[in-house]
Coordinates of C-alpha atoms in Angstrom, one line a residue:
X1 CA 39.2 -13.2 41.2
X2 CA 39.2 -11.3 37.9
X3 CA 38.8 -13.7 34.9
X4 CA 41.6 -14.0 32.5
X5 CA 41.0 -12.4 29.0
X6 CA 40.5 -15.8 27.4
X7 CA 37.8 -16.7 29.9
X8 CA 35.6 -13.6 29.3
X9 CA 32.3 -14.3 27.7
X10 CA 31.5 -12.6 24.4
X11 CA 29.3 -9.5 24.7
X12 CA 25.9 -9.6 23.1
X13 CA 25.7 -7.0 20.3
X14 CA 23.1 -4.2 20.7
X15 CA 19.6 -4.9 19.5
X16 CA 18.9 -3.0 16.3
X17 CA 16.0 -2.8 14.0
X18 CA 16.6 -3.4 10.3
X19 CA 14.6 -2.6 7.2
X20 CA 15.6 -3.9 3.8
X21 CA 13.7 -3.3 0.5
X22 CA 14.3 -4.6 -3.0
X23 CA 12.8 -4.1 -6.4
X24 CA 10.8 -6.8 -8.2
X25 CA 12.3 -7.9 -11.6
X26 CA 15.1 -5.4 -11.2
X27 CA 17.5 -7.4 -13.4
X28 CA 15.0 -7.6 -16.3
X29 CA 15.4 -3.9 -16.9
X30 CA 18.0 -2.3 -19.3
X31 CA 21.2 -0.9 -17.8
X32 CA 19.8 2.6 -18.2
X33 CA 16.6 1.7 -16.4
X34 CA 18.5 -0.1 -13.6
X35 CA 20.5 3.1 -13.0
X36 CA 17.3 5.1 -12.8
X37 CA 15.6 2.6 -10.5
X38 CA 18.7 2.3 -8.2
X39 CA 18.4 6.0 -7.6
X40 CA 14.7 5.9 -7.1
X41 CA 14.7 3.1 -4.5
X42 CA 16.3 4.9 -1.5
X43 CA 14.6 8.2 -2.5
X44 CA 11.2 6.5 -2.4
X45 CA 11.9 5.0 1.0
X46 CA 13.3 8.3 2.3
X47 CA 10.1 10.0 1.1
X48 CA 8.0 7.4 2.9
X49 CA 9.8 8.0 6.2
X50 CA 9.4 11.7 5.9
X51 CA 5.6 11.5 5.2
X52 CA 5.3 9.1 8.2
X53 CA 6.8 11.8 10.4
X54 CA 10.1 9.8 10.8
X55 CA 12.5 11.9 8.8
X56 CA 14.9 12.0 11.7
X57 CA 15.1 8.2 11.8
X58 CA 16.0 8.1 8.1
X59 CA 18.5 11.0 8.5
X60 CA 20.3 9.2 11.3
X61 CA 20.0 5.7 10.0
X62 CA 22.6 3.1 11.0
X63 CA 24.7 1.4 8.4
X64 CA 22.7 2.6 5.3
X65 CA 23.6 0.5 2.4
X66 CA 22.7 -0.3 -1.2
X67 CA 22.1 -3.9 -2.2
X68 CA 22.2 -3.5 -6.0
X69 CA 18.5 -3.9 -6.5
X70 CA 17.5 -2.5 -3.1
X71 CA 18.5 -0.6 0.0
X72 CA 18.8 -1.2 3.8
X73 CA 19.1 0.7 7.0
X74 CA 19.3 0.1 10.7
X75 CA 17.7 2.1 13.4
X76 CA 16.7 2.1 17.0
X77 CA 14.0 -0.6 17.7
X78 CA 11.9 1.9 19.6
X79 CA 10.8 3.3 16.3
X80 CA 9.5 -0.1 15.0
X81 CA 5.8 0.5 16.0
X82 CA 5.8 3.7 13.9
X83 CA 7.7 2.2 11.0
X84 CA 5.3 -0.8 10.9
X85 CA 2.2 1.3 11.4
X86 CA 3.0 4.2 9.0
X87 CA 6.0 3.8 6.7
X88 CA 4.7 0.9 4.6
X89 CA 1.4 2.6 3.8
X90 CA 3.3 5.8 2.9
X91 CA 5.7 3.8 0.7
X92 CA 2.8 2.3 -1.2
X93 CA 1.5 5.8 -1.9
X94 CA 4.9 7.1 -3.0
X95 CA 5.5 4.1 -5.3
X96 CA 2.1 4.7 -6.9
X97 CA 3.0 8.3 -7.6
X98 CA 6.4 7.3 -9.0
X99 CA 4.7 4.7 -11.2
X100 CA 2.6 7.4 -12.8
X101 CA 5.8 9.2 -13.8
X102 CA 7.5 6.1 -15.1
X103 CA 4.4 5.2 -17.0
X104 CA 4.6 8.5 -18.8
X105 CA 8.0 7.6 -20.3
X106 CA 7.8 3.8 -20.6
X107 CA 5.4 1.1 -19.5
X108 CA 8.2 -1.4 -19.6
X109 CA 9.8 0.2 -16.5
X110 CA 8.1 -0.4 -13.1
X111 CA 9.2 0.1 -9.5
X112 CA 7.4 -2.5 -7.3
X113 CA 9.0 -3.4 -4.1
X114 CA 9.3 -6.0 -1.3
X115 CA 10.1 -4.9 2.2
X116 CA 11.2 -6.8 5.3
X117 CA 11.7 -5.4 8.8
X118 CA 13.4 -7.3 11.5
X119 CA 15.1 -6.9 14.9
X120 CA 17.8 -8.6 16.8
X121 CA 21.4 -8.4 18.0
X122 CA 23.6 -6.9 15.2
X123 CA 26.5 -4.6 14.8
X124 CA 28.2 -2.7 12.0
X125 CA 30.8 -4.9 10.3
X126 CA 34.5 -4.2 10.3
X127 CA 35.3 -3.1 6.8
X128 CA 38.8 -4.5 7.2
X129 CA 37.5 -8.1 7.5
X130 CA 34.1 -8.1 5.8
X131 CA 32.4 -6.5 2.8
X132 CA 29.1 -6.6 4.7
X133 CA 27.9 -3.5 6.4
X134 CA 26.2 -5.2 9.3
X135 CA 26.5 -8.7 10.8
X136 CA 24.2 -10.8 12.9
X137 CA 21.7 -13.7 12.3
X138 CA 18.9 -11.2 12.1
X139 CA 20.5 -9.6 9.1
X140 CA 20.8 -12.9 7.3
X141 CA 17.2 -13.8 8.1
X142 CA 15.9 -10.5 6.9
X143 CA 17.4 -11.0 3.4
X144 CA 16.2 -14.6 3.4
X145 CA 12.6 -13.5 4.1
X146 CA 12.8 -10.8 1.5
X147 CA 13.7 -13.4 -1.1
X148 CA 11.1 -16.0 0.1
X149 CA 8.4 -17.4 -2.2
X150 CA 5.3 -16.1 -0.3
X151 CA 6.3 -12.4 -0.5
X152 CA 7.3 -12.8 -4.2
X153 CA 3.9 -14.5 -5.0
X154 CA 2.1 -11.5 -3.5
X155 CA 3.4 -9.2 -6.2
X156 CA 3.0 -11.8 -8.9
X157 CA -0.7 -12.4 -8.0
X158 CA -1.6 -8.7 -7.8
X159 CA -2.4 -6.0 -10.4
X160 CA 1.0 -4.3 -11.3
X161 CA -0.8 -1.1 -11.8
X162 CA -2.4 -1.1 -8.4
X163 CA -0.2 -3.0 -5.9
X164 CA 3.3 -1.7 -5.5
X165 CA 4.5 -3.1 -2.2
X166 CA 4.5 -6.4 -0.4
X167 CA 5.8 -6.6 3.2
X168 CA 7.0 -9.7 5.0
X169 CA 7.2 -9.4 8.8
X170 CA 9.3 -11.8 10.9
X171 CA 7.9 -13.7 13.8
X172 CA 9.7 -11.5 16.2
X173 CA 8.3 -8.3 14.7
X174 CA 4.8 -9.8 14.9
X175 CA 5.2 -10.9 18.5
X176 CA 7.0 -7.8 19.8
X177 CA 5.2 -5.1 17.8
X178 CA 1.8 -6.2 16.6
X179 CA 0.7 -8.9 19.0
X180 CA 2.0 -6.9 21.9
X181 CA -0.2 -4.0 20.9
X182 CA 2.4 -1.4 20.2
X183 CA 1.5 -0.8 16.6
X184 CA -1.7 0.8 15.3
X185 CA -1.6 -1.7 12.4
X186 CA -4.0 -4.4 13.6
X187 CA -2.6 -7.9 13.7
X188 CA -5.7 -9.0 11.8
X189 CA -4.4 -7.0 8.8
X190 CA -1.4 -9.4 8.3
X191 CA -1.6 -13.0 7.0
X192 CA 0.5 -15.8 8.6
X193 CA 2.3 -18.3 6.3
X194 CA 5.2 -20.7 6.5
X195 CA 8.5 -20.0 4.9
X196 CA 11.3 -22.4 4.0
X197 CA 14.3 -20.7 2.3
X198 CA 17.8 -22.1 2.5
X199 CA 18.6 -22.8 6.2
X200 CA 15.6 -20.7 7.5
X201 CA 12.3 -22.3 8.3
X202 CA 9.5 -20.6 10.2
X203 CA 6.4 -18.5 10.2
X204 CA 6.2 -15.0 8.7
X205 CA 3.4 -12.5 8.3
X206 CA 2.5 -10.8 5.0
X207 CA 1.1 -7.3 4.8
X208 CA -0.1 -5.7 1.6
X209 CA -1.2 -2.0 1.9
X210 CA -3.2 -2.1 -1.3
X211 CA -4.2 -5.7 -2.3
X212 CA -5.6 -6.2 -5.8
X213 CA -6.1 -8.9 -8.5
X214 CA -6.0 -12.5 -7.4
X215 CA -5.1 -11.3 -3.8
X216 CA -8.8 -10.2 -3.6
X217 CA -10.2 -13.3 -5.2
X218 CA -8.0 -15.9 -3.4
X219 CA -6.5 -14.1 -0.5
X220 CA -2.9 -13.5 0.6
X221 CA -0.6 -16.3 1.6
X222 CA -0.9 -18.8 -1.3
X223 CA -2.7 -21.4 0.7
X224 CA -6.2 -20.9 -0.7
X225 CA -6.7 -24.6 -1.7
X226 CA -5.5 -25.8 1.7
X227 CA -7.9 -23.4 3.5
X228 CA -10.7 -24.7 1.2
X229 CA -9.9 -28.3 1.9
X230 CA -9.7 -27.7 5.6
X231 CA -13.1 -25.9 5.7
X232 CA -14.7 -28.8 3.8
X233 CA -13.1 -31.4 6.1
X234 CA -14.4 -29.6 9.2
X235 CA -17.9 -29.3 7.8
X236 CA -18.0 -33.0 6.9
X237 CA -16.8 -34.1 10.3
X238 CA -19.6 -31.9 11.8
X239 CA -22.2 -33.9 9.9
X240 CA -23.2 -31.0 7.7
X241 CA -23.5 -30.8 3.9
X242 CA -20.9 -29.0 1.9
X243 CA -21.4 -28.0 -1.7
X244 CA -18.6 -26.4 -3.6
X245 CA -19.7 -24.6 -6.8
X246 CA -16.8 -23.5 -9.0
X247 CA -16.9 -21.2 -12.0
X248 CA -14.1 -20.3 -14.3
X249 CA -10.8 -19.0 -13.0
X250 CA -12.1 -15.4 -13.1
X251 CA -15.6 -16.3 -11.8
X252 CA -14.4 -17.1 -8.3
X253 CA -15.6 -19.9 -6.0
X254 CA -18.8 -20.1 -4.0
X255 CA -18.7 -22.3 -0.9
X256 CA -22.0 -23.4 0.8
X257 CA -21.5 -25.1 4.1
X258 CA -24.3 -26.6 6.1
X259 CA -22.5 -26.5 9.5
X260 CA -18.9 -25.4 10.4
X261 CA -16.9 -24.6 13.5
X262 CA -15.2 -21.3 13.6
X263 CA -15.7 -18.1 11.6
X264 CA -16.2 -17.7 7.9
X265 CA -14.7 -14.5 6.4
X266 CA -15.7 -13.2 3.0
X267 CA -13.6 -11.0 0.8
X268 CA -15.1 -9.1 -2.0
X269 CA -13.1 -8.9 -5.3

């Protein structure tokens, strides 16, 4: 028997990939500078896609839209490995080049960006009922992650003349693209951290194409002190001797551990 219309189940929207970027401290610029940056943002991303060999993805983007201080596009999820592996490195390079031009006119104007890719069921919104261009929980989550504290801290802790892009990957992107081995970007190049923003709580993965400043001294993710305390606790439980010798803020921290389980990774500043 054919089900009555009221008994039909809702159809799952198609799975789409989404990439949203925004500019750091956009609102602190003058109106004239904001107009200039608003035009530069999609142009920089378009250039990154072209250099990554993905011009066609950009040219045929789904629901392209400005966000005031940023830009977003949807695309077929099959391109996610290429986007994750290539576009962000190219975007960092493009932003560095644009910064050299901006610096020639004013050092008060910078274009440093955050980026967040995601994937999930989403569809273009009906303009008759919504001002949004796309709807779906993945869309909301993407914007939440883009505005989260960890990815903001990455840019704040880095050299503004060296690091121009911070990327926050959702758990789904990490699982489906990096951990599954589809991307050439190694999963060891991203740093896991926890996020709690509005109604969203979960794990994300930070990627910085060109880390600098405190990111080299203290690492990416903002949990340096927790990692230090954990390493000390493990060493003490193992019966070893742990000495922590701290210099000034810029002198760094040397950790000497008698015995410890697991690996110790050293990052040179």
